[in-house]
Short mmCIF file of C-alpha atoms in Angstrom, two decimals:
data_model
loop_
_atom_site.label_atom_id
_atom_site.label_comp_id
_atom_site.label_asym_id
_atom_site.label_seq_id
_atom_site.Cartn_x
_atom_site.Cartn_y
_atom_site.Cartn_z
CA UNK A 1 77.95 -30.16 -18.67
CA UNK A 2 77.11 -26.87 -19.59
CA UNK A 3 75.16 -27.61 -22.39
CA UNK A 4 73.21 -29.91 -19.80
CA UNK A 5 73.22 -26.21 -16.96
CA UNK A 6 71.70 -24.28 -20.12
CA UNK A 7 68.98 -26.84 -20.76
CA UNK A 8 67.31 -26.59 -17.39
CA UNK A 9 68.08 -23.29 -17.20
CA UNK A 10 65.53 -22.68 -20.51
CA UNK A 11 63.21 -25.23 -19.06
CA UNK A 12 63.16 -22.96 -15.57
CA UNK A 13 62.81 -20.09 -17.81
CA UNK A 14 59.66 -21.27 -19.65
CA UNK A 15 58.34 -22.57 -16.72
CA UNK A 16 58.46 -19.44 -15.14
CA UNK A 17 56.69 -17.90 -18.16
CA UNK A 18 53.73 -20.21 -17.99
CA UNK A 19 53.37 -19.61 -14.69
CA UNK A 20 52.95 -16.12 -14.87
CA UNK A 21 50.74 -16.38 -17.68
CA UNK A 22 48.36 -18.75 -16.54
CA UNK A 23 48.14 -16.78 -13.34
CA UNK A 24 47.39 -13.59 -15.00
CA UNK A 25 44.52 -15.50 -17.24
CA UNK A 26 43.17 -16.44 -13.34
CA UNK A 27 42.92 -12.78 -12.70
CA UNK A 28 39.63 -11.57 -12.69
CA UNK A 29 39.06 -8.36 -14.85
CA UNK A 30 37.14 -5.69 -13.15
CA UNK A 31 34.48 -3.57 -14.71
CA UNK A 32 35.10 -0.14 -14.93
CA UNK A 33 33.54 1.88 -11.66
CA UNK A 34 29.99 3.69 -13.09
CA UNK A 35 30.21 7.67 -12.27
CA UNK A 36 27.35 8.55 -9.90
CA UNK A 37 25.33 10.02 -13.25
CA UNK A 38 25.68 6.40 -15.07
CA UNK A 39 24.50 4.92 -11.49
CA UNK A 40 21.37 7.76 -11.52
CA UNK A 41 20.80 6.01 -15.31
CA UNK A 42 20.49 2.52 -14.44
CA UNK A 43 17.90 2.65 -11.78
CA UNK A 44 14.98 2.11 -13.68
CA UNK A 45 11.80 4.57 -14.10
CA UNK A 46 9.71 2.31 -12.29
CA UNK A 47 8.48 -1.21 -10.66
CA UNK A 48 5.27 -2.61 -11.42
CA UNK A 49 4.14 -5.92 -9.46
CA UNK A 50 0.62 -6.66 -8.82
CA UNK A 51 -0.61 -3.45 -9.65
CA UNK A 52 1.19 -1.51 -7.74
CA UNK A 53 3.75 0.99 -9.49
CA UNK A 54 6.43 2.80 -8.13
CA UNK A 55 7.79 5.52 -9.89
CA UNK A 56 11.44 7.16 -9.52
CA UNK A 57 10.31 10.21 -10.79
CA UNK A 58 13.76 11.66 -8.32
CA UNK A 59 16.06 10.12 -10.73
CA UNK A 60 14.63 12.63 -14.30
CA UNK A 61 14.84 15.74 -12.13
CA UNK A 62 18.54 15.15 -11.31
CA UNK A 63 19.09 14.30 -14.55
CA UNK A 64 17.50 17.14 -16.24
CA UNK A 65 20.41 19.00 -15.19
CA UNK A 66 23.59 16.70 -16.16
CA UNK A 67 23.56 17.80 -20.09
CA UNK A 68 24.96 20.88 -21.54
CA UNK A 69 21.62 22.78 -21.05
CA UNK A 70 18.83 22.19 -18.75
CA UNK A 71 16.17 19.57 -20.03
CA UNK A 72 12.64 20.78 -19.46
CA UNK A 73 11.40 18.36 -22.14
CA UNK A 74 12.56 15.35 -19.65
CA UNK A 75 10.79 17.54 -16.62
CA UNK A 76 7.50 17.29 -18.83
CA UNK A 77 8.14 14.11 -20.13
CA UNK A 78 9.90 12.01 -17.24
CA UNK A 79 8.39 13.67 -14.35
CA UNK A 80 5.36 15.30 -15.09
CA UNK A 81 3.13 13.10 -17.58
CA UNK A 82 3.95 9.73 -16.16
CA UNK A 83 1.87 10.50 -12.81
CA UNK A 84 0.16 13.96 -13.70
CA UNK A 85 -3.02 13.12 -11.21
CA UNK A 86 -0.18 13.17 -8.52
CA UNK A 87 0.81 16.88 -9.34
CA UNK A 88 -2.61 18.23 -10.59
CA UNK A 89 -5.25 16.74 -8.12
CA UNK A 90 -3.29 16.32 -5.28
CA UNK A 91 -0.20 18.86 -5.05
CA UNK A 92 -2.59 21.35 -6.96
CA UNK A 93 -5.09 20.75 -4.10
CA UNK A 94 -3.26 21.04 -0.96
CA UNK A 95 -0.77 23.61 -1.93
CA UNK A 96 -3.76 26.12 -2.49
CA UNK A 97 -4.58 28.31 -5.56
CA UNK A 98 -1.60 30.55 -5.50
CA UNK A 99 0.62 27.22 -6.01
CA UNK A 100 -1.70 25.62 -8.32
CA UNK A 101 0.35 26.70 -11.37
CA UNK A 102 3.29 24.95 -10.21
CA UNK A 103 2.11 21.96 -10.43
CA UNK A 104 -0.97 21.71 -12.95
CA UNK A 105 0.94 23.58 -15.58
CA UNK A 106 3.80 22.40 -17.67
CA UNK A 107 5.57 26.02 -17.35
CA UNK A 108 4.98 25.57 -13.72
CA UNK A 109 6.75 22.18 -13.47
CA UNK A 110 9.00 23.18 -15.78
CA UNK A 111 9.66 26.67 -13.39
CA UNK A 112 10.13 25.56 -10.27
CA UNK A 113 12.44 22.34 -11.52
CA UNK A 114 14.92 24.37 -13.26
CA UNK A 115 15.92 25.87 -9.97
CA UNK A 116 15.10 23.33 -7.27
CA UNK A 117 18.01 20.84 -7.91
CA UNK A 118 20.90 23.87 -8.28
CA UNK A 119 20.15 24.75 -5.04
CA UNK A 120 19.95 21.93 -3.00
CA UNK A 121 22.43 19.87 -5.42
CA UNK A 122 24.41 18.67 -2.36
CA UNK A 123 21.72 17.26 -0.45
CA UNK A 124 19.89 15.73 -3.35
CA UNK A 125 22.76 14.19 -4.35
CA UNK A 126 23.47 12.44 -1.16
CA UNK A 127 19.61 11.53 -0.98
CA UNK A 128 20.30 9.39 -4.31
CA UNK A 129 23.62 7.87 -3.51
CA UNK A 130 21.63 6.68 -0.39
CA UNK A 131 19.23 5.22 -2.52
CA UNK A 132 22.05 3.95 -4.95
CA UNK A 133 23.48 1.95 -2.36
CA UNK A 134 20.96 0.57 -0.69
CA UNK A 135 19.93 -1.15 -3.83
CA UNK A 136 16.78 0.99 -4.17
CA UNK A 137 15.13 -1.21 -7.03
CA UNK A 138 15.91 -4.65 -5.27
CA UNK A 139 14.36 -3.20 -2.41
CA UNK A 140 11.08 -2.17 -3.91
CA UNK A 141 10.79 -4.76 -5.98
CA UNK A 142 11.39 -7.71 -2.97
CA UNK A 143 9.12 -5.29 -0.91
CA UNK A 144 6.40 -5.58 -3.12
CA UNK A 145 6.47 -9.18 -4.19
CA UNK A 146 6.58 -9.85 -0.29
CA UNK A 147 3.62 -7.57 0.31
CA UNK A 148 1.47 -9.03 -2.06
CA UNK A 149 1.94 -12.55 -0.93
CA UNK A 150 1.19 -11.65 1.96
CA UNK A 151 -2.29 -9.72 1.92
CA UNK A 152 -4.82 -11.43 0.85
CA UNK A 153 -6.70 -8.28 -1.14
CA UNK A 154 -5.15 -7.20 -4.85
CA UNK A 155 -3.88 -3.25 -4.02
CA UNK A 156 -4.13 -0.82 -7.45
CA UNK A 157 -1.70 1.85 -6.49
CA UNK A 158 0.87 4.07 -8.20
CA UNK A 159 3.14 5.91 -5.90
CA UNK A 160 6.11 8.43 -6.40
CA UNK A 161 9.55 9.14 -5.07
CA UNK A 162 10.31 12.72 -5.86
CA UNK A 163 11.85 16.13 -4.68
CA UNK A 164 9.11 18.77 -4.29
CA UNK A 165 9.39 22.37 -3.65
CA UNK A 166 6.61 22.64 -1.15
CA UNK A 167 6.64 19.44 1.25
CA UNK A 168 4.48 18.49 3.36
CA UNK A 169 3.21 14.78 1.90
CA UNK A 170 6.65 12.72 3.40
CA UNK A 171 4.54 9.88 2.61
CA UNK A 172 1.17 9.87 1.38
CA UNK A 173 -1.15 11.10 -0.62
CA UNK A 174 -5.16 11.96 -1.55
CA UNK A 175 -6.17 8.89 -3.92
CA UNK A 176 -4.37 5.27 -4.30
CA UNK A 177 -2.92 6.72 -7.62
CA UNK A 178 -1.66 9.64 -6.33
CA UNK A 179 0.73 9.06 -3.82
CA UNK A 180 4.44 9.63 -3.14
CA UNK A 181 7.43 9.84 -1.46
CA UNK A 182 9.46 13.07 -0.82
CA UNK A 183 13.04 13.25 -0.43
CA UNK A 184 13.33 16.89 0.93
CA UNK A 185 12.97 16.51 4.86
CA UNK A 186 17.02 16.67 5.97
CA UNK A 187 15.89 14.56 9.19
CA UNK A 188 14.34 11.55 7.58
CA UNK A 189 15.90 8.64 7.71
CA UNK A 190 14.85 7.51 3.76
CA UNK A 191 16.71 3.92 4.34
CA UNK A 192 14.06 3.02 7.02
CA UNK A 193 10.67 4.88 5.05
CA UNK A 194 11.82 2.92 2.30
CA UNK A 195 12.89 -0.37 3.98
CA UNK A 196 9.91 -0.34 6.94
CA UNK A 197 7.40 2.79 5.83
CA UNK A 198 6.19 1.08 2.59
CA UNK A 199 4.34 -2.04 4.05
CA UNK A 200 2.99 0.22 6.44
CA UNK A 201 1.53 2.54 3.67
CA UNK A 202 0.35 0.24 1.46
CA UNK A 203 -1.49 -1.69 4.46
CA UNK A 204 -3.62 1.58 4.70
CA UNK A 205 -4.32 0.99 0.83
CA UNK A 206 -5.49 -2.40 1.00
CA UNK A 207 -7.25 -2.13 4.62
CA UNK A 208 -9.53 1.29 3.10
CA UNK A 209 -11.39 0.34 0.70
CA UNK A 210 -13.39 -2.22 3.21
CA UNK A 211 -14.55 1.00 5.23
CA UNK A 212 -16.74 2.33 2.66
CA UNK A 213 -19.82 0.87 4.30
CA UNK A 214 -18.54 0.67 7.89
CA UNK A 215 -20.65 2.33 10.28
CA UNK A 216 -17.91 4.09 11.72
CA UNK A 217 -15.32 5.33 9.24
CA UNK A 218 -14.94 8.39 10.02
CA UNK A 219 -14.33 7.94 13.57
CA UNK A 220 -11.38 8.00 15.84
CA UNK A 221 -11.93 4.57 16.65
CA UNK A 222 -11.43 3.67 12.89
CA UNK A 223 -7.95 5.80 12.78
CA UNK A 224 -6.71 3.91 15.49
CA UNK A 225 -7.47 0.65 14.33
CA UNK A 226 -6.34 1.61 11.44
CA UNK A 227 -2.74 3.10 12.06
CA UNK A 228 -2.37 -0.12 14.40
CA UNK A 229 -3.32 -2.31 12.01
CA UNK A 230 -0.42 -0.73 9.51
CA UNK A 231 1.76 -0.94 12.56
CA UNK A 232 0.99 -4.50 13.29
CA UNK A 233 1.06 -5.71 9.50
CA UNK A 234 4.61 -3.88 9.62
CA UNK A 235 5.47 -6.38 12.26
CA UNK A 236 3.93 -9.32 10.32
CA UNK A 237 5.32 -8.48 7.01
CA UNK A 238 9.03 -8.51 8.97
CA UNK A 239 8.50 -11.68 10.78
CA UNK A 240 8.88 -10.57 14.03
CA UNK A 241 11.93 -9.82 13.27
CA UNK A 242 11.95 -5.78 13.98
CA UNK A 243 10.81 -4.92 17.63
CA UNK A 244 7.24 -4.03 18.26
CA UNK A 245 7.83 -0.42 19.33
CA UNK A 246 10.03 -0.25 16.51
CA UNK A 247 6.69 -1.47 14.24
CA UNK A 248 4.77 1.29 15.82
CA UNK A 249 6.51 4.13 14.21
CA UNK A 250 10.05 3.37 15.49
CA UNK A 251 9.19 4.50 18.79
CA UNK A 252 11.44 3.47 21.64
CA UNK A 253 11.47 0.86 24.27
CA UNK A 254 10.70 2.97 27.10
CA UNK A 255 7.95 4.97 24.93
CA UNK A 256 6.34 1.34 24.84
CA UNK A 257 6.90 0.51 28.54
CA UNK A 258 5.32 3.86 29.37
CA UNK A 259 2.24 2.58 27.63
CA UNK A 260 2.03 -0.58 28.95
CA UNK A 261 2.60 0.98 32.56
CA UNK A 262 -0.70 3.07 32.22
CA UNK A 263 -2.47 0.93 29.93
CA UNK A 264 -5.63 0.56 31.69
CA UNK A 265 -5.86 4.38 32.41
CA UNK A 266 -5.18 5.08 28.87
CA UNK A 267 -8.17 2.86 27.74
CA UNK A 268 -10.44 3.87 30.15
CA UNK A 269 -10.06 7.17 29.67
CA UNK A 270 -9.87 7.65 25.96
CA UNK A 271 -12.68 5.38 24.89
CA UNK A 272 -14.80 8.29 25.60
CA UNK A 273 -13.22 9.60 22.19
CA UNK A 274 -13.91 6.64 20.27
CA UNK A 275 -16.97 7.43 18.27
CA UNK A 276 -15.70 10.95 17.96
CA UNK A 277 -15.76 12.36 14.17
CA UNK A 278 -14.42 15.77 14.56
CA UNK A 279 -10.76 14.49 14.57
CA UNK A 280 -10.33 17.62 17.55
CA UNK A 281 -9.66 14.77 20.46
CA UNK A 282 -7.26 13.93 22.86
CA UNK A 283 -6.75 10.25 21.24
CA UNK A 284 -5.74 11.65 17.88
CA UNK A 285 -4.69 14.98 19.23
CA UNK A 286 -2.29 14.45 22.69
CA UNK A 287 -0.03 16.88 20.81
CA UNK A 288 -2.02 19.40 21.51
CA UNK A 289 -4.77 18.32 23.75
CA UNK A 290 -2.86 17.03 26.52
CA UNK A 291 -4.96 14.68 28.69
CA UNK A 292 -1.67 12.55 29.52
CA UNK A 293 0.38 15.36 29.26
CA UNK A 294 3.87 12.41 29.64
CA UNK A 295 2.31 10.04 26.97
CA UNK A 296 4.92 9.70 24.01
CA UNK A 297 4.34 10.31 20.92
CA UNK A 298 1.42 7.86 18.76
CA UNK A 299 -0.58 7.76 20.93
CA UNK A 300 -3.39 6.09 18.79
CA UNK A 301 -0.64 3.74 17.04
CA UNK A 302 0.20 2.41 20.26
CA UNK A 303 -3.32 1.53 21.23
CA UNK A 304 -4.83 0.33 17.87
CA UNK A 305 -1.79 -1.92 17.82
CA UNK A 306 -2.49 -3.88 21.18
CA UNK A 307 -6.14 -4.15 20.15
CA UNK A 308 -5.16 -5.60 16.70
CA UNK A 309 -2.85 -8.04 18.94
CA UNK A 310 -5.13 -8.87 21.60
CA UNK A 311 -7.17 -9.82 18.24
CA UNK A 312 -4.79 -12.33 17.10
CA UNK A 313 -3.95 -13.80 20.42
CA UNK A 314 -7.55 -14.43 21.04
CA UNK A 315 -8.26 -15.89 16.94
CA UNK A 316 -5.18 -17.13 15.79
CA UNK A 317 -2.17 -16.33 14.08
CA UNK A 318 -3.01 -15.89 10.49
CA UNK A 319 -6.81 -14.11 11.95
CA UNK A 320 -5.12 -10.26 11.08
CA UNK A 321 -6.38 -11.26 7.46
CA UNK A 322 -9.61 -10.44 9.24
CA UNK A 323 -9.13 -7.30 10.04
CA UNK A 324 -9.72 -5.87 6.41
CA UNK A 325 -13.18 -6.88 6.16
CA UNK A 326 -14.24 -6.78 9.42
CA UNK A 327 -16.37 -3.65 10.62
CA UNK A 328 -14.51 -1.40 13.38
CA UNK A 329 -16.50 -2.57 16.16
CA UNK A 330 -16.38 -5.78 15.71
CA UNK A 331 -12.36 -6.00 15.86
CA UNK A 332 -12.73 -3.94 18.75
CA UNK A 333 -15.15 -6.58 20.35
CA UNK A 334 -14.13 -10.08 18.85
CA UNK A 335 -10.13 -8.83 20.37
CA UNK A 336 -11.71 -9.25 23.81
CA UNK A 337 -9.54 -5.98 24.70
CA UNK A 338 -12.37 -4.47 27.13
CA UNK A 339 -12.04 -7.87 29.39
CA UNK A 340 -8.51 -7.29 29.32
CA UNK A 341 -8.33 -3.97 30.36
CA UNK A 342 -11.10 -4.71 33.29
CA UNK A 343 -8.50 -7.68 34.25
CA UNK A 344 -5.43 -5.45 34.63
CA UNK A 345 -4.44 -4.55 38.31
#
C-alpha cells in the first residue's frame, strides 16, 4: 500500500513538473524596451517613393548631442549636406543677409545647432516621441505610396522635417527640392500636418508645374483654385472619410455653414478680385482687408474648394484629374459655378 501511495505520489510530482515547464516554454519572451535615443536611431534618414524624398533631418540634430561631446561632424554631415539647397537657397534667402551665414556656412550650421537643442531639449524631445509613436516612417511611407497612386502626374520633390532657429516655413518652401517641415511652432498639432498637411502640400507640387503657360498664374483666381484644389485632393486622397471643413484647413463646422449662408454675396462680391495680381486684395487678404469683416478664416480655401466641387459634380467623379492641366478659367467655367451662384435665393 504505501509503496503503491508513493508511486502516484512521484507520478503527481512529475506531472506537475511538466506542466510547469511546458507552460513556461508557452511564455512569450519580450524584447527588451528601446531607450528613447535607440528609438531616435531606428527611424530611418529618409523615404524615397516615386521621387519624392523625405528627409528626417530632426532625428541627426538630436542626436548630435547624445555622445560624450557634441557632434558637429553629424550637423555637417547628417543635416547639412544631404539637402544643402534647402539651407543655402532657401533659408539663406528669406532669412536676409545678416542670417545668411547660418545657414550657407558649415560654421554657421554648425553654430547655431550646438545651442538650439540644449535649450529647447524638453520640447524637442516631446516633438520626437510624438513622431515615435505615431509610427512616423509607416506614415510617410503609406502617405506617399497612396499619393502617388492617386495623381496621375510623377512629383520630383525632396522635403525636410527639421528644427530651425528662425521659423517661419511650418510647411513649405521656395523650389520642389527645397522644402520642409519645422517642428518649432509649440501650437501645431504635428500628428495632423503630418497625417493630413502632406497630401495637401504635395498637391500644390504636382498641380504647379501646369501653370507655367496659364494665362493667369499669377492671379488671385489661380491661388484660390489652387489652395481649393489641395483642399479638395485632401478630401479625395482620405476618401471622404475626414469632413470637408476639416479638408479645408481644419476649419470648423460653423466656419463652413457661415460660408455657405453668404455664399452668393461672397462670390459676387469678390470676383471683382479675381484677375487681381498684386496679392493686396480682400480675397487673399480678409485678414487685413476686411470686406466681410465676420468671414472665418480661408477665405480663398473655402471658395476655390466649392468651385473645384461644383467641377466634379458637374464632370464626374474621377474629372479632379482635370484640374492639373486645365487653364484657370476654364475650371472656373466648365464647374458651372457662376449659374450656381445666379440660382441661389
Amino acid at each position: 500500500m504505501y509503496k503503491n501511495t508513493l508511486q502516484i505520489l512521484t507520478l503527481v510530482i512529475l506531472f506537475g513538473i511538466l506542466s510547469c515547464i511546458k507552460k513556461t516554454s508557452k511564455r512569450k519572451i519580450l524584447p527588451p524596451k528601446l531607450t528613447y535615443i535607440e528609438k531616435i536611431k531606428k527611424i530611418p534618414d529618409s523615404i524615397n517613393v516615386q521621387g519624392i524624398t523625405i528627409k528626417n533631418l530632426f532625428k541627426n540634430q538630436i542626436l548630435a548631442h547624445k555622445g560624450t561631446e557634441y557632434d558637429s561632424t553629424m550637423i555637417i554631415e547628417k543635416v547639412y549636406k544631404p539637402h544643402q539647397s534647402l539651407w543655402d537657397n532657401c533659408y539663406g534667402m528669406i532669412f536676409g543677409k545678416e542670417n545668411s551665414y547660418k545657414f550657407r556656412t558649415t560654421i554657421g550650421m554648425v553654430e547655431w545647432n550646438k545651442t538650439l537643442y540644449p535649450k529647447n531639449k524638453t520640447f524637442f524631445d516631446q516633438r520626437a516621441e510624438t513622431l515615435i509613436n505615431m509610427k512616423l516612417d509607416s506614415v510617410l511611407e503609406n502617405n506617399l505610396i497612396k499619393f502617388s497612386r492617386l495623381v496621375p502626374h510623377k512629383v520630383e520633390s525632396t522635403i525636410s522635417i527639421i528644427f530651425t532657429p528662425l521659423t517661419g516655413i511650418l510647411f513649405g518652401g521656395c523650389d520642389n527640392d527645397q522644402f520642409c517641415i519645422e517642428l518649432n511652432y509649440k501650437d501645431q498639432n504635428i500628428e495632423y500636418t503630418i497625417e493630413k498637411g502632406i497630401p495637401h502640400e504635395l498637391n500644390h507640387l504636382a498641380y504647379e508645374p501646369f501653370r507655367e503657360n496659364d494665362p493667369k498664374k499669377n492671379s488671385a483666381l489661380r491661388q484660390t483654385i489652387d489652395e481649393g484644389f489641395a483642399c479638395y485632393f485632401t478630401w479625395v486622397f482620405f476618401d471622404g472619410q475626414i469632413s470637408k471643413h476639416e479638408a479645408v484647413e481644419n476649419m470648423t463646422e460653423n466656419d463652413w455653414n457661415w460660408y455657405v449662408e453668404h455664399e452668393k454675396q461672397l462670390f459676387t462680391e469678390l470676383e471683382q478680385y479675381f484677375d487681381d495680381e498684386s496679392g493686396n486684395n480682400p480675397l487673399l487678404r480678409n485678414d487685413k482687408l476686411r470686406l466681410f469683416k465676420d468671414a472665418p478664416k480661408s477665405l480663398n480655401y473655402w471658395l476655390g474648394f466649392r468651385i473645384i466641387e461644383k467641377y466634379v459634380e458637374k464632370n464626374g467623379t474621377d474629372s479632379w484629374k482635370d484640374i492639373y492641366e486645365l487653364n484657370i478659367e476654364d475650371v472656373l467655367e466648365k464647374s458651372g459655378y457662376r449659374q450656381y451662384i445666379k440660382e441661389l435665393q
